[in-house]
Tab-separated table of C-alpha atoms in Angstrom:
chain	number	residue	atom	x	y	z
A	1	UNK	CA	-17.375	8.270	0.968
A	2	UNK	CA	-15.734	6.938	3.809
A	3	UNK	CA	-14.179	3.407	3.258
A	4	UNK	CA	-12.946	1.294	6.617
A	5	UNK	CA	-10.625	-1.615	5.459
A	6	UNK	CA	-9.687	-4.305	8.101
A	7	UNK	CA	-5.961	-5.140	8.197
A	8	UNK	CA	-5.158	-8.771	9.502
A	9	UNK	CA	-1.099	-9.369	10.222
A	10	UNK	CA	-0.148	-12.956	9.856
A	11	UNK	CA	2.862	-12.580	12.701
A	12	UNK	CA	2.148	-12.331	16.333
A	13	UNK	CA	5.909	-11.290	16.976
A	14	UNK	CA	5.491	-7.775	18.234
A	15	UNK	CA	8.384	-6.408	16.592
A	16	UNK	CA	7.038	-8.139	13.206
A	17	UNK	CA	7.694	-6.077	9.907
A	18	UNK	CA	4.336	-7.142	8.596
A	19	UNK	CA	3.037	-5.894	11.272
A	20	UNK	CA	5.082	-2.708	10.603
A	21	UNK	CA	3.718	-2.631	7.145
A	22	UNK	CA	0.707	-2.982	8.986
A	23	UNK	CA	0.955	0.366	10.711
A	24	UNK	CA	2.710	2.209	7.553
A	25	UNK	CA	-0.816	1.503	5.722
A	26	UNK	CA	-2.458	3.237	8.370
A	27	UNK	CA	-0.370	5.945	8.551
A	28	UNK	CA	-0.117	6.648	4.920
A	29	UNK	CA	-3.579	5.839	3.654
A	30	UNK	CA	-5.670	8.345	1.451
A	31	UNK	CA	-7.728	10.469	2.913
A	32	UNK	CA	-11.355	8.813	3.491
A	33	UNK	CA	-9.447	5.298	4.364
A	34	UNK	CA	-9.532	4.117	7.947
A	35	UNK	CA	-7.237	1.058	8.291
A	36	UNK	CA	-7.585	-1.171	11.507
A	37	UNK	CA	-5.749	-3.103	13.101
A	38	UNK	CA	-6.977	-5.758	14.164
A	39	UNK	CA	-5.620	-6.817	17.697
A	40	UNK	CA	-6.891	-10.231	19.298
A	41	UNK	CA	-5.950	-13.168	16.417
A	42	UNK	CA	-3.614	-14.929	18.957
A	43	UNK	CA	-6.573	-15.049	20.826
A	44	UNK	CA	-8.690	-17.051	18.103
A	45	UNK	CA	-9.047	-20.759	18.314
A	46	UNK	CA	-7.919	-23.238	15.789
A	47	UNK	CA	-10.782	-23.452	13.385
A	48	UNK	CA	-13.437	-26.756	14.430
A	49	UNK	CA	-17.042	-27.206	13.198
A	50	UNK	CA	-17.903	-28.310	16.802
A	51	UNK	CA	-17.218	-25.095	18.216
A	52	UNK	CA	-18.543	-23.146	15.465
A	53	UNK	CA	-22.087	-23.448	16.556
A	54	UNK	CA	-24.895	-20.959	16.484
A	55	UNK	CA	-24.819	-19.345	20.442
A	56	UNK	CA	-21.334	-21.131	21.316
A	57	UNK	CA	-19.064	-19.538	18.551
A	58	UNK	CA	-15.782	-18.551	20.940
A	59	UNK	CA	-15.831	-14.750	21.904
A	60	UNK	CA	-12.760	-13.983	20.014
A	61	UNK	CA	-14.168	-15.574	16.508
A	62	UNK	CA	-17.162	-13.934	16.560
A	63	UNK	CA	-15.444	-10.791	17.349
A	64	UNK	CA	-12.959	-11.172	14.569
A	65	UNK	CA	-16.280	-11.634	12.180
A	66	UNK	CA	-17.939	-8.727	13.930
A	67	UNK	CA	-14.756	-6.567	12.864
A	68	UNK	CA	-14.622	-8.532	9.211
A	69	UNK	CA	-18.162	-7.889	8.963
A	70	UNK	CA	-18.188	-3.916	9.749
A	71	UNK	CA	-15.682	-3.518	7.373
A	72	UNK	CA	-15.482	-2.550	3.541
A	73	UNK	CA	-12.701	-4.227	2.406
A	74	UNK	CA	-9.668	-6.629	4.246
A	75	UNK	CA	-6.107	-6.317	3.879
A	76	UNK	CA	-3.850	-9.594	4.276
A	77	UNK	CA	-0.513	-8.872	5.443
A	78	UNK	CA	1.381	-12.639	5.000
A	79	UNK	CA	5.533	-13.436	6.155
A	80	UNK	CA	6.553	-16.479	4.684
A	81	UNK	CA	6.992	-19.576	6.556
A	82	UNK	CA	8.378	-22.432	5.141
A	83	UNK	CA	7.105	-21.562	2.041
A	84	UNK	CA	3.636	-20.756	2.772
A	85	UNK	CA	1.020	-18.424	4.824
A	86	UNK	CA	1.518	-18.814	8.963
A	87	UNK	CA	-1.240	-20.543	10.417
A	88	UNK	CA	-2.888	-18.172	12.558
A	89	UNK	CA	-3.328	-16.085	9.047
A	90	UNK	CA	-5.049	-19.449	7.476
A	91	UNK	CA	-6.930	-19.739	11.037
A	92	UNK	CA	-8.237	-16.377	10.557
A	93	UNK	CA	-9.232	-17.308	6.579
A	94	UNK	CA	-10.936	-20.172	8.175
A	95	UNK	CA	-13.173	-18.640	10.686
A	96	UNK	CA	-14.079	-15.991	8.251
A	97	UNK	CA	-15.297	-18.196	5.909
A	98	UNK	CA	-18.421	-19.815	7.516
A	99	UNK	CA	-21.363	-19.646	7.673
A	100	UNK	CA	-20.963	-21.744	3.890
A	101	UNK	CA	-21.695	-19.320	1.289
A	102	UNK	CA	-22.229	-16.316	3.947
A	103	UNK	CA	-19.309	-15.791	5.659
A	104	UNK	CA	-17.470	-12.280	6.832
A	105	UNK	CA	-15.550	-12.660	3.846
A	106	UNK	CA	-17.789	-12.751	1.105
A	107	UNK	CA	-17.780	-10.145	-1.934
A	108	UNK	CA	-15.411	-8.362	-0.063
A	109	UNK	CA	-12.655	-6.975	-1.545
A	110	UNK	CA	-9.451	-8.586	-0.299
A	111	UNK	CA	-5.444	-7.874	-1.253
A	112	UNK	CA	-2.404	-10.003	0.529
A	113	UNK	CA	0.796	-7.589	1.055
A	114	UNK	CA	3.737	-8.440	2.838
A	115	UNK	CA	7.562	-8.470	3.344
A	116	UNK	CA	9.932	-11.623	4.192
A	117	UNK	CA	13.063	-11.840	4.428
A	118	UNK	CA	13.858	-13.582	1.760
A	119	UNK	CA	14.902	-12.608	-2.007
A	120	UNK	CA	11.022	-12.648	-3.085
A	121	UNK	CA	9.598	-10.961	0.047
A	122	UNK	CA	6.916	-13.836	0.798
A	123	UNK	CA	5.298	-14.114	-2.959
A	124	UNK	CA	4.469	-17.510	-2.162
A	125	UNK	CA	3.170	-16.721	0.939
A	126	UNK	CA	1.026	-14.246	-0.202
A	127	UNK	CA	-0.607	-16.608	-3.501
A	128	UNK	CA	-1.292	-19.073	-0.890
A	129	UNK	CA	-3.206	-16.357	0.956
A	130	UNK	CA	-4.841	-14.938	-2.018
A	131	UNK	CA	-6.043	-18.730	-2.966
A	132	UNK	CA	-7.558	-19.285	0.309
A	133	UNK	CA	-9.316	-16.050	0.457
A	134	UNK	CA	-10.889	-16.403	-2.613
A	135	UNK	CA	-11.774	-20.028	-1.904
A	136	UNK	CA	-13.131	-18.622	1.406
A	137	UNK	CA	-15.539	-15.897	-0.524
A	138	UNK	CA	-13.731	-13.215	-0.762
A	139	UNK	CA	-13.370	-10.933	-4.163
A	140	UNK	CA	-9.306	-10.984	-4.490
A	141	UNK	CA	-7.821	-8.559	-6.202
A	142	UNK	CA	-5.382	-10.540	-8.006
A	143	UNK	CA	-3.475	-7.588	-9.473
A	144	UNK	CA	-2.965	-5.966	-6.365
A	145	UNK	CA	0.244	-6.790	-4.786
A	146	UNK	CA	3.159	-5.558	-3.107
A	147	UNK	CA	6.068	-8.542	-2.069
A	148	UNK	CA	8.808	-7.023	-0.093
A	149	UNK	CA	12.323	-8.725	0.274
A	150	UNK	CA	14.973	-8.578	2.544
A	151	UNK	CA	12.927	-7.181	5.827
A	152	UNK	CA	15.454	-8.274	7.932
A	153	UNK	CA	18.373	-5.356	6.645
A	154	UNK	CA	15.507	-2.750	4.975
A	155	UNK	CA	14.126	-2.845	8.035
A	156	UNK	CA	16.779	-3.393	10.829
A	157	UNK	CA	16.914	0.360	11.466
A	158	UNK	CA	14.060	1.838	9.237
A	159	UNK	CA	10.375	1.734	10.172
A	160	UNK	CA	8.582	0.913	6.793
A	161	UNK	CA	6.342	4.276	7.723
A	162	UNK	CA	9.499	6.250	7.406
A	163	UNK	CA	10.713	4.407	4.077
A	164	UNK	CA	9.776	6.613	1.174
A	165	UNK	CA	9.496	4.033	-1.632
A	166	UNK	CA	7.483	1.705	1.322
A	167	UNK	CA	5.080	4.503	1.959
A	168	UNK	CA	4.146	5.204	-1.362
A	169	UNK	CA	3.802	2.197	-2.484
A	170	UNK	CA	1.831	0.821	0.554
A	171	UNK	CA	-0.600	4.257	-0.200
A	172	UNK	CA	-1.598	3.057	-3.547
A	173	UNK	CA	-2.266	-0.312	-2.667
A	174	UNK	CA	-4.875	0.979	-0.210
A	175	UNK	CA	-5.835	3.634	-2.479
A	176	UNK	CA	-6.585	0.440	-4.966
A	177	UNK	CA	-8.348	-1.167	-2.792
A	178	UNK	CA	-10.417	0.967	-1.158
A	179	UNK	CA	-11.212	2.096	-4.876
A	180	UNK	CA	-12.860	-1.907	-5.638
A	181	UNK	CA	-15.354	-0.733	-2.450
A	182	UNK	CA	-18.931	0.154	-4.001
A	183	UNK	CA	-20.619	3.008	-2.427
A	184	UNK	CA	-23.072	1.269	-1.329
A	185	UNK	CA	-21.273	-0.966	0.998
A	186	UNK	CA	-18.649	1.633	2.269
């Protein structure tokens, strides 16, 4: 069984640890896990019902459903900004969640990772994330989770790939999830 699980970075800075982490899942996922990714949520428009009409959804929401919608399971990587997810990570949450009842997100299995630079690396961050998903349709895996702190100095010279205790931990958080996929959908 081959599982694909979407990975959606809440920082648009290009030299972002999350984003990082990001690649480190990729790198180090089991074999049979395909992590992607995803490029193109700067490019997503603040969420707005007018918009979000059948034939005039914007080209880069419906893409981001396309992607949330040919994958088997998503995986939230959330910084902390004052105290809570960034926006274009809620934005994202947003747009996945319609149609009502049907949207990309739902019955998929979701987890929210991350590292901040704080003492708690993002935990409240990544709850806020976790609610919203959930909220949004998406099966949570509440259990799953992996805050790491002080990004700025564990990561100033260390790719998160190439941190041992990172790697392996990372690895069995996508091993976790990808394990919640049922065969059918993957």
């Amino acid at each position: 069984m081959s599982v694909r699980i979407l990975a959606l970075v809440g920082s648009l800075r290009a030299g972002s640890h999350n984003r990082q982490l990001a690649e480190a899942a990729a790198k180090h996922a089991p074999e049979g896990v395909a992590i992607e990714v995803y490029e193109g949520l700067a490019d997503v428009p603040f969420y707005n019902e007018d918009i979000d009409v059948e034939g005039g959804v914007p080209q880069a929401a419906q893409a981001l459903r396309d992607s949330a919608r040919a994958a088997d399971a998503l995986l939230l990587f959330s910084p902390e900004y004052n105290g809570t997810m960034p926006a274009v990570l809620k934005n994202s949450i947003d747009w996945l969640s319609r149609p009502y009842g049907a949207g990309a997100l739902s019955g998929r299995p979701v987890a929210v990772v991350g590292t901040a630079a704080g003492q708690y690396g993002g935990v409240w961050a990544q709850d806020e994330a976790r609610k919203a998903a959930g909220i949004a349709g998406g099966a949570v895996v509440e259990d799953l989770k992996l805050s790491i702190p002080g990004s700025l100095s564990r990561f100033a010279e260390l790719h998160p790939a190439d941190d041992a205790e990172v790697a392996e931990n990372i690895a069995a958080v996508v091993g976790r999830l990808a394990g919640q996929v049922t065969p059918a959908a993957a």
